[in-house]
Amino acid sequence: MAQAARAGAQARGGSPDDSWGGVSPDAARRLLVAAVEAFAERGFHATTTRDIAGRAGMSPAALYIHYRTKEELLYHISRVGHDRSVRLLSEAAEAAGPYRERLAGAVRTFVRWHAEHHTTARVVQYELSALGEEHYAEIVGLRRRSEKVMRDLVAAGAEAGEFAVDDPRATALAVLSLCIDVARWYSPGRRTPEEIGAFYADLALRMVGAAPR
Amino acid sequence: MAQAARAGAQARGGSPDDSWGGVSPDAARRLLVAAVEAFAERGFHATTTRDIAGRAGMSPAALYIHYRTKEELLYHISRVGHDRSVRLLSEAAEAAGPYRERLAGAVRTFVRWHAEHHTTARVVQYELSALGEEHYAEIVGLRRRSEKVMRDLVAAGAEAGEFAVDDPRATALAVLSLCIDVARWYSPGRRTPEEIGAFYADLALRMVGAAPR
DNA sequence: GTCTATATTTCGATAGAC
DNA sequence: GTCTATCGAAATATAGAC
């Protein structure tokens, strides 16, 4: 199955935005990648369906064979991105070991994803308001799940005595906020996603008052 | 002078978005406030000139008496907001006293402004890409100034032995990033801008490895 | 300075041939 | 499934009366 092979390549982290290897048919995937790039550059409302189709090497009408509306394209991107976010955070939070390691792992992975896939992440994090009402509500639900994962992790670490925080809820939201904003400012060059992830993991440990390693 | 009186009211912090008290004539100010609200809610490109004019209680054509284009409205908002940001940060950084107090003051003030004026701040921070080329370049210059202020402050604190940071530049950008993202998630209710500012000042001190107070 | 009316452009989405 | 051609709606901005 081509999908499984592509999922493997994706897990290893290939070219800048290969989050969409599993999407088929080919034309639908090309349109999705084109939409991600266009939405990230100019925003959803400033992007025309002609632009998306053009980037994918197709006519404007071809878009509507694979997606019912422009908004559905955004929803697809947003949905996949938020699913990924929840999964990355959850897996790190449920790992074995001390809470400081779990938090560091969660932040490192989450930040690395935001840097590595910064075009996708930019759309996922900053184009929410362009979603239709129902889609928006669904995505907000996923965001609450991410927030809960981080909140529970910080609270657990605090109760275990590994963290020293006055307000676990606010601290968790601040850590998440710091990670998310990476999608806004990151651009390739100065430092690798891996390096930024490691640096941010250290910052997060400082924020929760974990003893320096 | 009405402008001086309004500036006084503004410094004391009145209603949620009175950053525009000094703008005259009255119609121009109403349009500006309407644009801020609309841009913050839906984004620049999703906002129509009809919507802006409507919120200001005027006809669509009236907008063009006071502003040449919709983009000029955004530029005005962005310019004022960035000037304010640079000033808030600079004043705090140049204050007397230990660097940890200066950093705490800068973060507290900057965050408080982002929360108090979160509609304005949202436009200022997240609608940059809708600016015209020249305006964009000018605003980027102001942003670099803000970054330099924070960078120099963290570096000075580190050299003075008050902060323990591995990478002052990256740490400064992360602190700024954390502050800026407040504009994205803040909504009135749970906690006051003042409380969030104080909380974030503490987080920033942790990030730079300042000794706990 | 503000309005009504509208010129002009461009958009999202569809029709129908192939 | 993709194309060319185009519809109908809606956008920014302007013209001209008051």
XYZ file of C-alpha atoms (C1' of nucleotides) in Angstrom:
462
model
C 0.000 0.000 0.000
C 1.502 3.304 -1.090
C -0.043 4.986 1.907
C 1.931 2.914 4.402
C 5.215 3.575 2.613
C 4.541 7.292 2.599
C 3.574 7.263 6.268
C 6.962 5.710 6.966
C 8.790 8.415 5.057
C 6.729 10.989 6.885
C 7.542 9.611 10.323
C 11.233 9.882 9.515
C 10.694 13.513 8.595
C 11.613 14.231 4.990
C 11.236 17.424 2.985
C 9.846 20.581 4.655
C 6.197 19.799 4.171
C 5.472 16.175 3.614
C 2.687 15.997 6.157
C 0.447 15.083 3.282
C 2.122 12.007 1.832
C -0.869 9.858 2.640
C -3.389 11.949 0.747
C -4.657 10.519 -2.509
C -5.367 10.800 -5.323
C -2.329 12.661 -6.425
C -4.256 15.732 -7.558
C -5.961 16.087 -4.200
C -2.608 16.012 -2.444
C -1.071 18.567 -4.784
C -4.002 20.886 -4.171
C -3.644 20.441 -0.422
C 0.061 21.245 -0.457
C -0.600 24.246 -2.695
C -3.305 25.471 -0.329
C -1.016 25.122 2.679
C 1.655 27.210 1.014
C -0.754 29.866 -0.174
C -2.657 30.106 3.113
C 0.622 30.318 5.048
C 1.957 33.089 2.830
C -1.072 35.309 2.483
C -3.771 33.948 4.741
C -6.979 32.145 3.839
C -9.034 35.106 2.701
C -6.277 36.635 0.605
C -5.787 33.360 -1.225
C -7.842 32.719 -4.333
C -8.939 29.341 -5.589
C -7.221 30.286 -8.833
C -3.951 30.691 -6.980
C -4.268 27.316 -5.284
C -5.153 25.543 -8.496
C -2.361 27.356 -10.337
C 0.257 26.272 -7.811
C -0.966 22.713 -8.211
C -0.684 23.019 -11.974
C -4.397 22.747 -12.585
C -7.335 24.838 -13.743
C -9.517 26.634 -11.173
C -12.374 24.213 -11.783
C -10.283 21.157 -10.919
C -10.247 22.159 -7.268
C -13.957 21.477 -6.954
C -13.635 17.882 -8.090
C -11.644 17.097 -4.949
C -12.984 19.627 -2.443
C -16.443 21.084 -2.197
C -15.326 24.557 -1.109
C -12.193 26.509 -0.319
C -13.148 26.295 3.346
C -13.161 22.495 3.192
C -9.545 22.651 2.112
C -8.705 24.720 5.171
C -10.688 22.403 7.398
C -8.784 19.392 6.131
C -5.443 21.080 6.826
C -6.573 22.262 10.240
C -8.007 18.899 11.205
C -4.907 16.912 10.299
C -2.654 19.438 12.020
C -4.657 19.457 15.229
C -4.878 15.678 15.306
C -1.140 15.588 15.020
C -0.711 18.148 17.795
C -2.905 16.207 20.195
C -1.090 12.983 19.406
C 2.411 14.418 19.778
C 1.566 15.958 23.131
C -0.349 12.964 24.447
C 2.349 10.461 23.581
C 5.004 12.543 25.304
C 2.843 13.130 28.368
C 2.061 9.434 28.770
C 5.657 8.296 28.381
C 7.453 6.546 31.215
C 9.848 8.401 33.475
C 9.899 11.544 35.576
C 7.588 14.410 34.719
C 10.438 16.714 33.882
C 11.493 14.334 31.137
C 7.932 14.084 29.876
C 7.516 17.841 29.756
C 10.860 18.312 28.044
C 9.926 15.635 25.521
C 6.522 17.140 24.854
C 7.891 20.624 24.295
C 10.830 19.408 22.215
C 8.586 17.372 19.922
C 5.829 19.967 19.689
C 8.245 22.796 18.924
C 10.198 20.704 16.447
C 6.990 19.989 14.576
C 6.057 23.673 14.507
C 9.465 24.587 13.094
C 9.832 21.684 10.680
C 6.324 22.128 9.335
C 6.084 25.851 9.895
C 3.976 26.498 6.806
C 1.406 23.926 7.847
C 1.630 25.025 11.460
C 1.059 28.642 10.534
C -2.198 27.739 8.838
C -3.200 25.410 11.661
C -2.548 27.995 14.360
C -3.494 31.286 12.746
C -6.334 30.686 10.285
C -8.858 29.222 12.703
C -11.250 32.117 12.373
C -11.774 31.397 8.693
C -13.345 28.018 9.448
C -17.079 27.505 9.156
C -19.068 27.401 12.359
C -19.272 23.628 12.745
C -15.701 23.003 11.704
C -14.530 25.728 14.048
C -16.347 24.133 16.963
C -14.783 20.771 16.211
C -11.280 22.228 16.017
C -11.757 24.151 19.241
C -12.561 20.820 20.860
C -9.237 19.408 19.713
C -7.427 22.481 21.006
C -9.019 22.007 24.406
C -7.717 18.452 24.437
C -4.189 19.687 23.803
C -4.550 22.221 26.573
C -5.795 19.582 28.960
C -2.865 17.291 28.211
C -0.392 20.039 29.011
C -2.365 21.194 32.031
C -2.514 17.692 33.524
C 1.168 17.161 32.866
C 2.219 20.342 34.652
C -0.182 19.681 37.507
C 1.074 16.121 37.936
C 4.682 17.278 37.972
C 3.815 19.889 40.559
C 2.026 17.387 42.790
C 4.958 15.011 42.488
C 7.234 17.774 43.702
C 9.220 17.945 40.478
C 7.884 21.351 39.499
C 7.505 24.526 41.523
C 4.569 26.456 40.094
C 2.068 28.818 41.661
C -0.607 28.376 39.003
C -0.282 25.120 37.027
C -3.126 25.988 34.681
C -1.739 29.373 33.674
C 1.786 28.018 33.469
C 0.692 25.209 31.169
C -1.103 27.632 28.880
C 1.963 29.859 28.782
C 4.210 26.937 27.824
C 1.804 25.940 25.071
C 1.576 29.539 23.938
C 5.350 29.800 23.700
C 5.492 26.647 21.571
C 2.685 27.698 19.253
C 4.216 31.070 18.535
C 7.195 29.307 16.982
C 5.036 28.850 13.894
C 4.741 32.625 13.576
C 8.409 33.620 13.700
C 10.319 30.563 12.571
C 12.099 30.511 9.255
C 14.771 28.041 8.173
C 18.369 29.121 8.411
C 19.742 30.183 11.743
C 18.998 27.087 13.750
C 17.500 23.674 13.058
C 14.082 22.622 14.335
C 15.853 20.077 16.520
C 18.002 22.744 18.152
C 15.079 25.044 18.768
C 13.102 22.166 20.224
C 15.885 21.361 22.660
C 16.289 25.008 23.616
C 12.575 25.415 24.225
C 12.434 22.239 26.301
C 14.984 23.843 28.597
C 12.975 27.082 28.724
C 9.844 25.133 29.646
C 11.656 23.393 32.490
C 12.725 26.774 33.784
C 9.167 28.062 33.542
C 7.823 25.230 35.684
C 10.641 25.601 38.177
C 12.151 22.164 37.553
C 15.600 21.740 39.071
C 18.322 22.368 36.474
C 19.781 19.193 35.021
C -6.098 71.126 23.576
C -8.502 68.216 23.431
C -5.682 65.949 22.418
C -3.767 66.457 25.655
C -6.840 65.749 27.768
C -7.493 62.565 25.862
C -3.885 61.500 26.142
C -4.267 61.831 29.887
C -7.353 59.667 29.965
C -5.539 57.174 27.832
C -2.520 56.969 30.109
C -4.812 56.154 32.990
C -6.313 53.353 30.940
C -10.020 53.780 30.305
C -12.356 51.642 28.230
C -11.017 48.534 26.469
C -9.805 50.278 23.349
C -9.168 53.934 23.785
C -5.769 53.883 22.144
C -7.248 56.237 19.620
C -8.439 59.138 21.728
C -6.086 61.552 20.020
C -7.319 60.884 16.519
C -9.391 63.586 14.936
C -11.705 64.476 13.373
C -14.312 62.418 15.130
C -15.299 60.490 12.023
C -11.721 59.428 11.361
C -11.422 58.102 14.887
C -14.705 56.208 14.694
C -13.573 54.596 11.472
C -10.262 53.629 13.034
C -11.883 52.035 16.047
C -14.348 50.230 13.789
C -11.489 48.942 11.643
C -9.585 47.693 14.673
C -12.592 45.730 15.863
C -13.372 44.296 12.456
C -9.758 43.399 11.634
C -9.334 41.762 15.037
C -12.489 39.690 14.639
C -12.195 38.501 11.074
C -8.810 39.616 9.792
C -7.946 42.310 7.286
C -8.897 40.507 4.094
C -12.180 39.181 5.426
C -13.230 42.659 6.485
C -15.058 44.799 3.967
C -14.976 48.557 3.760
C -18.762 48.400 4.034
C -18.415 46.618 7.358
C -15.981 49.189 8.712
C -18.107 52.111 7.587
C -21.232 50.413 8.908
C -19.734 49.909 12.362
C -18.780 53.581 12.372
C -22.340 54.518 11.414
C -21.401 55.853 8.015
C -21.787 55.025 4.356
C -19.068 53.047 2.524
C -17.948 56.134 0.623
C -17.269 58.131 3.787
C -14.263 55.978 4.549
C -12.382 57.349 1.562
C -12.689 60.929 2.750
C -10.459 60.099 5.716
C -8.298 57.269 4.391
C -7.105 56.670 0.885
C -7.387 52.894 1.017
C -8.316 50.096 3.377
C -4.630 49.266 3.649
C -3.862 52.767 4.892
C -6.247 52.157 7.753
C -4.327 49.022 8.676
C -1.033 50.845 8.341
C -2.173 53.561 10.707
C -3.216 50.991 13.307
C -0.028 49.011 12.898
C 2.178 52.068 13.047
C 0.654 53.438 16.236
C 0.755 50.013 17.873
C 4.366 49.388 17.022
C 5.433 52.841 18.132
C 3.752 52.122 21.415
C 5.479 48.755 21.735
C 8.921 50.191 21.132
C 8.286 52.960 23.640
C 6.943 50.683 26.369
C 9.886 48.328 26.063
C 12.523 51.050 25.777
C 11.313 52.968 28.796
C 11.337 49.852 30.941
C 14.739 48.768 29.696
C 16.286 52.156 30.398
C 14.856 52.463 33.894
C 17.118 52.633 36.899
C 17.767 49.615 39.060
C 18.870 46.008 38.617
C 18.314 44.271 35.304
C 15.902 41.781 36.822
C 13.620 44.650 37.796
C 13.912 46.184 34.350
C 13.087 42.901 32.637
C 10.167 42.266 34.962
C 8.896 45.785 34.321
C 9.252 45.475 30.563
C 7.390 42.175 30.433
C 4.703 43.301 32.857
C 3.995 46.471 30.909
C 4.222 44.874 27.488
C 1.935 41.997 28.447
C -0.515 44.284 30.195
C -0.792 46.350 27.029
C -1.381 43.245 24.917
C -4.154 42.096 27.232
C -5.757 45.465 27.864
C -5.733 46.367 24.181
C -6.031 42.854 22.866
C -8.136 43.824 19.868
C -5.613 46.417 18.751
C -2.723 44.128 19.620
C -4.200 41.303 17.596
C -4.255 43.481 14.504
C -0.797 44.853 15.229
C 0.754 41.425 15.696
C -1.107 39.214 13.259
C -2.076 41.273 10.228
C 1.380 42.387 9.173
C 1.316 40.427 5.939
C -1.599 42.487 4.657
C 0.482 45.667 4.642
C 1.755 47.111 1.398
C 5.388 46.583 0.578
C 6.729 49.932 1.809
C 4.591 50.008 4.903
C 5.582 46.450 5.683
C 9.272 47.316 5.458
C 8.799 50.268 7.794
C 6.945 48.171 10.374
C 9.555 45.424 10.224
C 12.097 48.085 11.118
C 10.139 48.957 14.243
C 9.882 45.296 15.173
C 13.640 44.925 14.888
C 14.007 47.826 17.282
C 11.794 46.083 19.829
C 13.800 42.925 19.441
C 17.046 44.792 19.927
C 15.794 46.424 23.104
C 14.914 43.054 24.597
C 18.102 41.429 23.329
C 20.300 44.114 24.821
C 18.439 43.955 28.097
C 18.870 40.194 28.458
C 22.500 40.385 27.377
C 23.251 43.162 29.865
C 21.615 41.228 32.676
C 23.644 38.177 31.769
C 26.922 40.100 31.691
C 26.093 41.652 35.029
C 25.646 38.175 36.452
C 21.966 38.673 37.229
C 20.771 36.235 34.577
C 21.974 32.757 33.710
C 21.365 32.198 30.024
C 23.155 30.114 27.422
C 21.915 32.086 24.429
C 20.814 35.651 25.267
C 19.597 36.359 21.755
C 17.367 33.311 21.518
C 16.141 33.763 25.077
C 15.184 37.380 24.403
C 13.243 36.389 21.305
C 11.449 33.679 23.238
C 10.447 36.119 25.978
C 9.139 38.548 23.376
C 7.344 35.728 21.600
C 5.647 34.681 24.822
C 4.451 38.232 25.411
C 3.198 38.760 21.880
C 1.150 35.578 21.864
C -0.946 37.003 24.695
C -2.778 39.007 22.032
C -3.860 35.762 20.374
C -5.369 33.934 23.320
C -6.401 36.652 25.773
C -10.016 37.398 26.418
C -11.396 39.378 29.335
C -12.804 37.448 32.257
C -10.639 34.995 34.106
C -7.818 37.306 35.066
C -7.049 40.990 34.692
C -4.349 42.343 32.385
C -2.461 43.460 35.474
C -2.467 39.953 36.946
C -1.352 38.349 33.714
C 1.389 40.942 33.364
C 2.698 40.155 36.838
C 2.514 36.424 36.215
C 4.387 36.731 32.933
C 7.046 38.928 34.506
C 7.745 36.068 36.890
C 7.844 33.570 34.022
C 10.331 35.766 32.160
C 12.604 35.927 35.209
C 12.529 32.157 35.357
C 13.376 31.923 31.667
C 16.472 34.063 32.070
C 17.537 32.205 35.191
C 17.219 35.156 37.525
C 17.393 34.192 41.168
C 13.903 33.840 42.684
C 12.812 36.876 44.633
C -18.093 65.926 4.673
C -21.558 62.735 3.793
C -24.750 60.588 0.947
C -26.706 57.606 -3.165
C -25.523 55.358 -7.116
C -22.388 52.940 -9.695
C -18.047 51.791 -12.359
C -14.762 48.187 -12.479
C -12.600 44.231 -11.015
C -12.265 39.921 -9.079
C -13.911 36.243 -6.526
C -16.049 31.409 -5.552
C -18.331 28.148 -7.780
C -20.773 25.809 -11.844
C -21.938 24.111 -16.807
C -20.841 21.372 -20.326
C -17.393 19.587 -23.791
C -14.007 16.044 -24.028
C -11.038 13.870 -14.016
C -9.671 17.946 -16.292
C -10.450 21.577 -19.298
C -12.563 26.251 -21.251
C -15.957 29.451 -20.562
C -18.788 31.872 -17.684
C -22.429 33.061 -14.130
C -23.791 35.680 -10.202
C -22.256 37.842 -6.150
C -19.478 40.845 -3.779
C -15.423 43.583 -3.328
C -12.762 48.299 -3.556
C -13.016 52.614 -4.948
C -15.050 56.709 -7.457
C -18.576 60.252 -9.384
C -21.543 63.678 -8.534
C -25.548 65.612 -5.910
C -26.366 68.037 -1.666
